[in-house]
Amino acid sequence: MTVWLVVGGVVQVGLVLLLAPLFEGLMRKLVRARIHSREGPPIWQPYYDLFKLLVKEDTQPAAGWVYLLPSVLCLASVLTASLLVPLFGRGILGEQGDAILFIYLMAASVAAVVLAGAMSGSPYSSVGFAREIMMTLTVEPVLIMALITAAIDAGSLDLGAMAAWHSAHGPSLSMLIAAFALLLSVQAQVGKLPFDVPEADQEIMGGPFIELSGPKLALFKWAFWAKQLVLAALLVQVFVPWPTFTLGLAGSAALGAALCALVALVKVLVVVVVVAVVDAVNPRLRLDQAMAYFVAVIFVAGIGLILAFVGT
Amino acid sequence: MAVAEQMTEDLGLGAMTFAREIDERAPNQVYVEVAPEDIVGAAEHVVQRLGGRYVVTVGTDDRERRGDFCASHIFSLEDRHVFLTLQARVEPYEPAVESITGLVPGASWAERELQDMLGITVHGLDDSRRLVLPDDWPTDVHPLRRDVPYNIRPEPVEGLAPPRREPPPGASVMAIGPYFPVLEEPAYFRLFVDGEKIVGCDYRGFYNHRGVEKLGDSALTYTQVPFIAERICGICGFIHSTCYCEAVETAIGVPAPPRAKYIRSIMLELERVHSHLLWFGIAAHILGFDTALMQSWRMREPVMWLCERISGNRKTYGMNQVGGVRRDISAELAQEILQVLDTVEREWLELYRAAQGDGTLLMRLADVGPITPEDAKAICVVGPTARGSGLPLDARIDHPYAAYAELPVNVITFDNCDSLGRTLVRLEEVFDSIKQIRTALRNLPEGAVMVEIEEIPPGREGICTVEAPRGEAIHYVLTGPNNQLAQWRVRAPTYPNLQVVPRMLQDQNIADVPIAVGSLDPCFSCTERMEVVDRRSGHARLYSREEILELSGPRLGLREPPEWVHEHNDRDHVH
């Protein structure tokens, strides 16, 4: 059992790491560049970027392994969270962790960004991490409320059980509202426009990331791309788990699983495309405007929560 | 002299007891000589009784000619289409004048420049720090004095910093600049912030001052200056060369032929179109809206190609000369211009509608960087910055130049008094500019495009304003002997507009600073001549075109230019 866990975990983490830059590259070339009337960079550009950054010299204002901590923590928490997402019935670590752990891991990835910002003495960085904290205060509750809505529906905190309950009981109003609110929050969670307030290149030049270079910057970039994939997967697997092929079309379980994976991939792609389009067609909001927006989203998510309580 | 007398009567100048001498040399220019001690009173009369709008202050070193200095405050009387210049003659040994900033706060920079460049002390300035000169420049060398050579290069001094204003208690400092990603040019705003709120602001600029005026009135002849004037700005170069040429033409009383004037108007409006398209892209980029940047710049590209078709260059056309223009527009070319304009107009309309329907975009612009009409008047801002605050200022109407006396310009104003107002002004001006070009092409008069001018008489003054995309640019010239200028003063539109920044940013959010400053369409300084400084010896030298080619050739794989390029260069050199 443990061996299976380790092998499966390694394979899935590897897949997430491998696919995350590909999705980013596809979006840059096929969505962003299209909307811009541009040729766009090669689809493999994010891989080149990562490679370049990873082999680059790490210029840092102060030495010490502790400065590596935030970037490693960010990527590690995102990758661990990916193991909780139910891909085939249940996440690889579904036995060991539930929605609460997932929420904590997402919060840890944000805390890593704040930490990176706090480690720099730059005023831009201070403004950036302060903004990151403020944004999280309104964005994180959306994720929490969406998951609690699903937990109430399914009567369990287990992500796999939520997915199973949704696929068994069909779409409900509370679930749709929760899914919608979650979709809106993904945009901010992965630092895309109009909500990239903490980084805001044109205002505070990358905020918490201003003094990061080389491998550390690479790990953060990788973590954000992976986070987009993980959240999209969570959204489509837990809240929109149809169509399912668990029984298999021709009675073959393996074929069913493969079809499931394919459908999941397509649905994730749809979410990522939506995120990329919204990113391309919006200017950046100001912190107060972004927070006001998410306060409204929290209200919407709250309605979903109430509906779940009354059982709709 | 009938015109002068009429003017004296009309303007109530006769009532000005302090007026020592009233001189009128061109129908739209009135020069009044005033005793230095009367200058504030005279300015008060002009501003309060005649409704004059302060434009700029020009300092002149007249010691060779008349044995003194002269400080000239130029005012614009929009309703009478007249420039009224108050000239205070200042004694040469300890030159000093009273500041008019109590009356016109917007005169602050020009008066500080008077101290820096001519060493005329201005009493009563609230901020007497250096404006233009570098911090290590010797205190007794004033570059615009005629006895200071144009190529003077004082020894650099290490470790000097500009005197700074301290933040108010409880506030911390956030620096925007000297180099900041979305401001393409060096400018240093020290923001005093309390959290994300701005409670004050200090500014230091002029990092790229190139002494173009000094070069123009000492090293060059009047026919060479247009090519330097055009290089003042990388976006509105034609505006500066037109402004200079028309100022000289006014001074010597030889206007350019009608066809040349129309061609100037066409080029000026093309510049406005491509400048506004450029600006919209940059403004969108500041807000992270790169789709609008890409689309706006894609639409702009055909206009640049058009400029290349007309002049041989996308930018820096080298077309203007005192007495006319050096290139004509053929009927065939006119047809091409009209076709490109049709496309630009159609696409711009789409973008204009999309921008107006974009809630997020409007949210980021509305109420950002407010400039009240009172502030706009006090600081004397110009162009879309003034028109976005409801002031109907437009040099094309106020002081017609080129062919604008015959082109029906529509002055577009908005009462929003914020970044949104300034944006809307520019968005709509693109349509009006296209209309102007169409009318000008339809009515293009026949005839020569250039009159030959042999010699220019010394001692003549000329003023011209041109409505640049950023606002009114002004050139003042005083001709000297040997076909040279004795004085050349350039004031770009950003000069008054930037002075409004401290008022505009008060109580604003840090996040809004880039777009608020960007909404002024600032042009801090423009292209520089290539200059290489040897750090060890501190010597600087200018590289010639051939040397640059030689240096860059092997690396960039450039070939030798064809023969005719050399010929062309030599011919220009003889001028």
CSV table of C-alpha atoms in Angstrom, one decimal, chain B residues 16 35 66 74 102 107 154 168 191 222 255 262 273 303 313 344 356 380 400 414 483 515 528 535:
chain,number,residue,atom,x,y,z
B,16,MET,CA,-0.4,101.0,-17.4
B,35,ALA,CA,10.9,98.4,-14.7
B,66,ARG,CA,22.1,96.6,-24.5
B,74,ILE,CA,4.9,85.7,-21.8
B,102,GLY,CA,2.3,84.6,-5.6
B,107,ALA,CA,5.6,80.3,-12.9
B,154,PRO,CA,33.0,71.4,-15.4
B,168,PRO,CA,5.8,65.0,7.2
B,191,LEU,CA,6.1,60.1,-2.5
B,222,TYR,CA,19.2,79.4,-37.9
B,255,PRO,CA,5.5,83.6,-43.8
B,262,TYR,CA,-1.2,73.1,-45.1
B,273,VAL,CA,-3.1,60.7,-34.3
B,303,VAL,CA,0.1,55.8,-39.6
B,313,ASN,CA,11.1,58.4,-42.0
B,344,VAL,CA,-7.6,54.0,-38.7
B,356,GLN,CA,-16.3,53.3,-23.2
B,380,CYS,CA,-1.4,77.0,-16.2
B,400,PRO,CA,-3.5,80.0,-35.2
B,414,PHE,CA,-14.7,67.2,-20.7
B,483,ASN,CA,22.4,84.2,-39.4
B,515,ILE,CA,-1.8,56.0,-14.3
B,528,GLU,CA,19.8,62.2,-26.8
B,535,ARG,CA,34.9,57.8,-16.9
